[in-house]
mmCIF file of C-alpha atoms in Angstrom:
data_model
loop_
_atom_site.group_PDB
_atom_site.id
_atom_site.type_symbol
_atom_site.label_atom_id
_atom_site.label_comp_id
_atom_site.label_asym_id
_atom_site.label_seq_id
_atom_site.Cartn_x
_atom_site.Cartn_y
_atom_site.Cartn_z
ATOM 1 C CA MET A 1 -45.288 -71.409 191.737
ATOM 2 C CA VAL A 2 -48.263 -73.413 192.999
ATOM 3 C CA LEU A 3 -51.496 -71.546 193.670
ATOM 4 C CA SER A 4 -55.052 -72.443 194.543
ATOM 5 C CA LEU A 5 -58.115 -70.264 194.828
ATOM 6 C CA GLU A 6 -58.499 -71.052 198.524
ATOM 7 C CA ILE A 7 -56.599 -67.847 199.276
ATOM 8 C CA PRO A 8 -57.979 -64.381 198.491
ATOM 9 C CA LEU A 9 -58.452 -64.102 194.726
ATOM 10 C CA ASP A 10 -56.557 -60.821 194.411
ATOM 11 C CA THR A 11 -53.582 -62.373 196.196
ATOM 12 C CA ALA A 12 -53.573 -65.445 193.952
ATOM 13 C CA LEU A 13 -53.847 -63.376 190.783
ATOM 14 C CA ARG A 14 -51.127 -60.951 191.812
ATOM 15 C CA ALA A 15 -48.789 -63.819 192.730
ATOM 16 C CA ALA A 16 -49.492 -65.562 189.411
ATOM 17 C CA GLU A 17 -48.844 -62.377 187.442
ATOM 18 C CA GLU A 18 -45.597 -61.636 189.290
ATOM 19 C CA ALA A 19 -44.338 -65.205 188.983
ATOM 20 C CA SER A 20 -45.198 -65.449 185.312
ATOM 21 C CA GLY A 21 -43.603 -62.065 184.631
ATOM 22 C CA ALA A 22 -40.418 -63.274 186.315
ATOM 23 C CA GLY A 23 -40.344 -66.364 184.095
ATOM 24 C CA ALA A 24 -41.566 -68.864 186.696
ATOM 25 C CA ARG A 25 -43.937 -71.649 185.788
ATOM 26 C CA VAL A 26 -47.380 -71.151 187.357
ATOM 27 C CA LEU A 27 -49.478 -74.156 188.350
ATOM 28 C CA LEU A 28 -52.950 -72.921 189.215
ATOM 29 C CA ASN A 29 -55.311 -75.347 190.916
ATOM 30 C CA ALA A 30 -58.601 -73.566 190.244
ATOM 31 C CA ALA A 31 -60.329 -74.888 193.334
ATOM 32 C CA PRO A 32 -62.832 -73.772 194.206
ATOM 33 C CA GLY A 33 -63.853 -73.130 190.632
ATOM 34 C CA ILE A 34 -64.653 -69.579 189.557
ATOM 35 C CA ARG A 35 -64.675 -67.817 186.213
ATOM 36 C CA ILE A 36 -61.126 -66.799 185.293
ATOM 37 C CA GLU A 37 -60.282 -64.145 182.748
ATOM 38 C CA PRO A 38 -58.244 -65.151 179.659
ATOM 39 C CA ARG A 39 -55.365 -62.854 180.680
ATOM 40 C CA VAL A 40 -55.009 -64.908 183.876
ATOM 41 C CA LEU A 41 -55.320 -68.237 182.075
ATOM 42 C CA ARG A 42 -52.312 -67.272 179.930
ATOM 43 C CA TRP A 43 -50.168 -67.515 183.059
ATOM 44 C CA CYS A 44 -51.267 -71.111 183.783
ATOM 45 C CA ASP A 45 -48.913 -73.920 182.817
ATOM 46 C CA PRO A 46 -50.741 -76.036 183.842
ATOM 47 C CA LEU A 47 -54.227 -75.112 184.920
ATOM 48 C CA VAL A 48 -55.454 -78.008 187.104
ATOM 49 C CA VAL A 49 -59.207 -78.498 187.408
ATOM 50 C CA ASN A 50 -61.786 -81.199 187.825
ATOM 51 C CA GLU A 51 -64.716 -81.368 185.420
ATOM 52 C CA HIS A 52 -66.941 -79.029 187.441
ATOM 53 C CA GLU A 53 -64.169 -76.502 188.085
ATOM 54 C CA ALA A 54 -63.379 -76.506 184.341
ATOM 55 C CA ARG A 55 -66.914 -75.374 183.591
ATOM 56 C CA GLU A 56 -66.764 -72.693 186.292
ATOM 57 C CA VAL A 57 -63.442 -71.376 184.981
ATOM 58 C CA LEU A 58 -64.851 -71.140 181.466
ATOM 59 C CA GLY A 59 -67.953 -69.259 182.544
ATOM 60 C CA ALA A 60 -69.328 -67.636 179.409
ATOM 61 C CA HIS A 61 -66.561 -69.266 177.337
ATOM 62 C CA ALA A 62 -68.115 -72.749 177.727
ATOM 63 C CA GLY A 63 -69.510 -73.950 174.448
ATOM 64 C CA ALA A 64 -72.442 -76.323 174.029
ATOM 65 C CA GLY A 65 -70.002 -79.147 173.320
ATOM 66 C CA ALA A 66 -68.313 -78.711 176.675
ATOM 67 C CA HIS A 67 -71.124 -80.183 178.765
ATOM 68 C CA ALA A 68 -70.377 -83.818 179.579
ATOM 69 C CA SER A 69 -72.629 -85.601 182.006
ATOM 70 C CA ALA A 70 -71.131 -86.887 185.236
ATOM 71 C CA GLY A 71 -72.130 -89.336 187.902
ATOM 72 C CA ALA A 72 -70.717 -91.003 190.986
ATOM 73 C CA ASP A 73 -70.716 -94.574 192.176
ATOM 74 C CA GLY A 74 -68.500 -94.346 195.246
ATOM 75 C CA ARG A 75 -65.437 -95.947 193.645
ATOM 76 C CA ALA A 76 -62.197 -94.046 193.885
ATOM 77 C CA GLY A 77 -59.337 -93.860 191.514
ATOM 78 C CA SER A 78 -56.197 -91.832 191.550
ATOM 79 C CA GLY A 79 -56.889 -88.816 189.402
ATOM 80 C CA GLY A 80 -57.580 -86.445 192.267
ATOM 81 C CA GLU A 81 -61.238 -86.983 193.203
ATOM 82 C CA GLY A 82 -63.308 -89.958 194.256
ATOM 83 C CA ARG A 83 -65.812 -89.768 191.410
ATOM 84 C CA VAL A 84 -66.493 -91.823 188.320
ATOM 85 C CA HIS A 85 -67.500 -89.802 185.308
ATOM 86 C CA ALA A 86 -70.060 -91.035 182.839
ATOM 87 C CA GLY A 87 -69.230 -88.331 180.262
ATOM 88 C CA ALA A 88 -67.657 -89.400 176.991
ATOM 89 C CA PRO A 89 -63.883 -88.878 176.743
ATOM 90 C CA ALA A 90 -64.441 -86.547 173.776
ATOM 91 C CA ALA A 91 -66.529 -84.244 175.973
ATOM 92 C CA PHE A 92 -63.662 -83.890 178.464
ATOM 93 C CA GLU A 93 -61.278 -83.157 175.600
ATOM 94 C CA GLU A 94 -63.674 -80.450 174.457
ATOM 95 C CA LEU A 95 -63.595 -78.925 177.951
ATOM 96 C CA GLY A 96 -59.798 -78.989 177.949
ATOM 97 C CA GLU A 97 -59.559 -77.547 174.453
ATOM 98 C CA ALA A 98 -61.977 -74.775 175.440
ATOM 99 C CA LEU A 99 -59.677 -73.938 178.372
ATOM 100 C CA ARG A 100 -56.687 -73.886 176.025
ATOM 101 C CA ARG A 101 -58.521 -71.650 173.543
ATOM 102 C CA ALA A 102 -59.436 -69.381 176.466
ATOM 103 C CA GLY A 103 -55.725 -68.954 177.175
ATOM 104 C CA ALA A 104 -54.305 -71.745 179.385
ATOM 105 C CA ARG A 105 -50.903 -72.946 178.161
ATOM 106 C CA SER A 106 -51.595 -76.451 179.408
ATOM 107 C CA VAL A 107 -54.495 -78.097 181.191
ATOM 108 C CA VAL A 108 -54.854 -81.102 183.495
ATOM 109 C CA ILE A 109 -58.429 -82.231 184.108
ATOM 110 C CA THR A 110 -58.680 -84.699 186.981
ATOM 111 C CA LEU A 111 -61.325 -87.371 186.451
ATOM 112 C CA GLY A 112 -61.267 -89.389 189.681
ATOM 113 C CA SER A 113 -61.240 -93.108 188.998
ATOM 114 C CA GLU A 114 -60.958 -92.388 185.276
ATOM 115 C CA GLY A 115 -57.531 -90.779 185.718
ATOM 116 C CA ALA A 116 -56.611 -87.426 184.248
ATOM 117 C CA LEU A 117 -56.620 -85.708 180.891
ATOM 118 C CA VAL A 118 -53.566 -83.688 179.834
ATOM 119 C CA LEU A 119 -53.843 -81.076 177.085
ATOM 120 C CA ASP A 120 -51.083 -78.876 175.720
ATOM 121 C CA GLU A 121 -49.501 -77.901 172.409
ATOM 122 C CA ALA A 122 -48.625 -81.583 171.806
ATOM 123 C CA GLY A 123 -52.291 -82.630 171.961
ATOM 124 C CA ALA A 124 -54.487 -84.473 174.431
ATOM 125 C CA ASP A 125 -53.613 -87.638 176.360
ATOM 126 C CA ARG A 126 -55.549 -89.534 178.979
ATOM 127 C CA ILE A 127 -53.472 -90.799 181.884
ATOM 128 C CA PRO A 128 -55.275 -93.787 183.436
ATOM 129 C CA ALA A 129 -55.879 -94.068 187.151
ATOM 130 C CA TYR A 130 -54.735 -96.920 189.338
ATOM 131 C CA ALA A 131 -57.684 -99.013 190.515
ATOM 132 C CA VAL A 132 -57.379 -99.107 194.294
ATOM 133 C CA PRO A 133 -59.736 -99.604 197.230
ATOM 134 C CA ALA A 134 -60.465 -96.201 198.745
ATOM 135 C CA ALA A 135 -60.540 -95.558 202.468
ATOM 136 C CA ASP A 136 -60.742 -91.754 202.280
ATOM 137 C CA THR A 137 -60.583 -89.428 199.265
ATOM 138 C CA THR A 138 -60.406 -86.229 201.356
ATOM 139 C CA GLY A 139 -56.825 -85.299 200.449
ATOM 140 C CA ALA A 140 -56.650 -86.885 197.009
ATOM 141 C CA GLY A 141 -56.725 -83.625 195.068
ATOM 142 C CA ASP A 142 -54.109 -81.978 197.268
ATOM 143 C CA ALA A 143 -51.872 -85.044 197.037
ATOM 144 C CA PHE A 144 -52.230 -84.980 193.253
ATOM 145 C CA VAL A 145 -51.456 -81.265 192.904
ATOM 146 C CA GLY A 146 -48.537 -81.390 195.336
ATOM 147 C CA ALA A 147 -46.942 -84.324 193.554
ATOM 148 C CA LEU A 148 -47.543 -82.729 190.153
ATOM 149 C CA ALA A 149 -45.879 -79.520 191.304
ATOM 150 C CA ALA A 150 -42.891 -81.372 192.767
ATOM 151 C CA GLU A 151 -42.363 -83.321 189.557
ATOM 152 C CA LEU A 152 -42.651 -80.206 187.380
ATOM 153 C CA ALA A 153 -40.187 -78.400 189.663
ATOM 154 C CA ALA A 154 -37.772 -81.287 188.994
ATOM 155 C CA ASP A 155 -38.175 -80.596 185.240
ATOM 156 C CA ARG A 156 -40.197 -83.727 184.516
ATOM 157 C CA PRO A 157 -42.335 -83.587 181.359
ATOM 158 C CA LEU A 158 -45.983 -82.789 182.077
ATOM 159 C CA ARG A 159 -47.348 -86.237 181.189
ATOM 160 C CA ASP A 160 -44.728 -88.009 183.319
ATOM 161 C CA ALA A 161 -45.498 -85.628 186.184
ATOM 162 C CA VAL A 162 -49.223 -86.425 185.890
ATOM 163 C CA ARG A 163 -48.485 -90.168 185.883
ATOM 164 C CA PHE A 164 -46.503 -89.812 189.101
ATOM 165 C CA ALA A 165 -49.162 -87.578 190.682
ATOM 166 C CA THR A 166 -51.780 -90.190 189.813
ATOM 167 C CA ALA A 167 -49.755 -92.799 191.692
ATOM 168 C CA VAL A 168 -49.349 -90.500 194.719
ATOM 169 C CA SER A 169 -53.105 -89.948 194.788
ATOM 170 C CA ALA A 170 -53.725 -93.703 194.493
ATOM 171 C CA VAL A 171 -51.592 -94.410 197.542
ATOM 172 C CA ALA A 172 -53.161 -91.528 199.506
ATOM 173 C CA VAL A 173 -56.795 -92.598 198.992
ATOM 174 C CA GLN A 174 -56.090 -95.996 200.523
ATOM 175 C CA ARG A 175 -55.580 -94.406 203.959
ATOM 176 C CA PRO A 176 -57.738 -92.297 206.224
ATOM 177 C CA GLY A 177 -56.920 -88.630 206.635
ATOM 178 C CA ALA A 178 -55.701 -85.862 204.407
ATOM 179 C CA GLN A 179 -52.062 -84.846 204.930
ATOM 180 C CA SER A 180 -51.432 -87.897 207.090
ATOM 181 C CA SER A 181 -52.263 -90.091 204.085
ATOM 182 C CA PHE A 182 -49.628 -88.574 201.790
ATOM 183 C CA PRO A 183 -46.863 -91.061 200.908
ATOM 184 C CA ASP A 184 -43.187 -90.338 200.455
ATOM 185 C CA ARG A 185 -41.382 -90.850 197.125
ATOM 186 C CA ALA A 186 -39.956 -94.257 198.020
ATOM 187 C CA GLU A 187 -43.408 -95.571 198.889
ATOM 188 C CA VAL A 188 -44.847 -94.246 195.619
ATOM 189 C CA GLU A 189 -42.042 -95.755 193.565
ATOM 190 C CA THR A 190 -42.626 -99.121 195.278
ATOM 191 C CA PHE A 191 -46.352 -98.818 194.520
ATOM 192 C CA ILE A 192 -45.640 -98.059 190.853
ATOM 193 C CA ARG A 193 -43.266 -101.038 190.514
ATOM 194 C CA GLY A 194 -45.833 -103.318 192.155
ATOM 195 C CA SER A 195 -48.607 -102.094 189.865
ATOM 196 C CA GLY A 196 -46.711 -102.658 186.624
#
């Protein structure tokens, strides 16, 4: 089940609880970011957040080490947002580990042009972004989450699913519009082959 926090919170939480209780995998895109209780985080596999949403989700759980600095220079990558982050990679890992300690089964932190960070029981891995010229980053996060969900539903391993979602986002940011910029699978596979 794919959920975001753009619907009423009670509805999202009830759906996540029901789906998890029935044995379904729950992908929660915690956007917009709010503090989420550990019992809810336990249902998330994965929890998808950007750096700022990660801090909001953690609320009081955020430790002093989980405060990377961030900046923007207008470049866009393919990790879900059109921002470049100046924070050290270790600081993002600390954020992800804090989310895991708080209860999330797995975590994907989108880092814009820096790619994405994947954390689960196997450890932490950074998935690099594709460097592309950006026309419009409006739908990048939705493209990323949708592709990630589709790949997970097809039983792809989390890291492979994030790699594919990164490519989908890279294609989407090169076009104006949100949904109208989303590519189909054949187009993404052609992009990946051409970027190799």
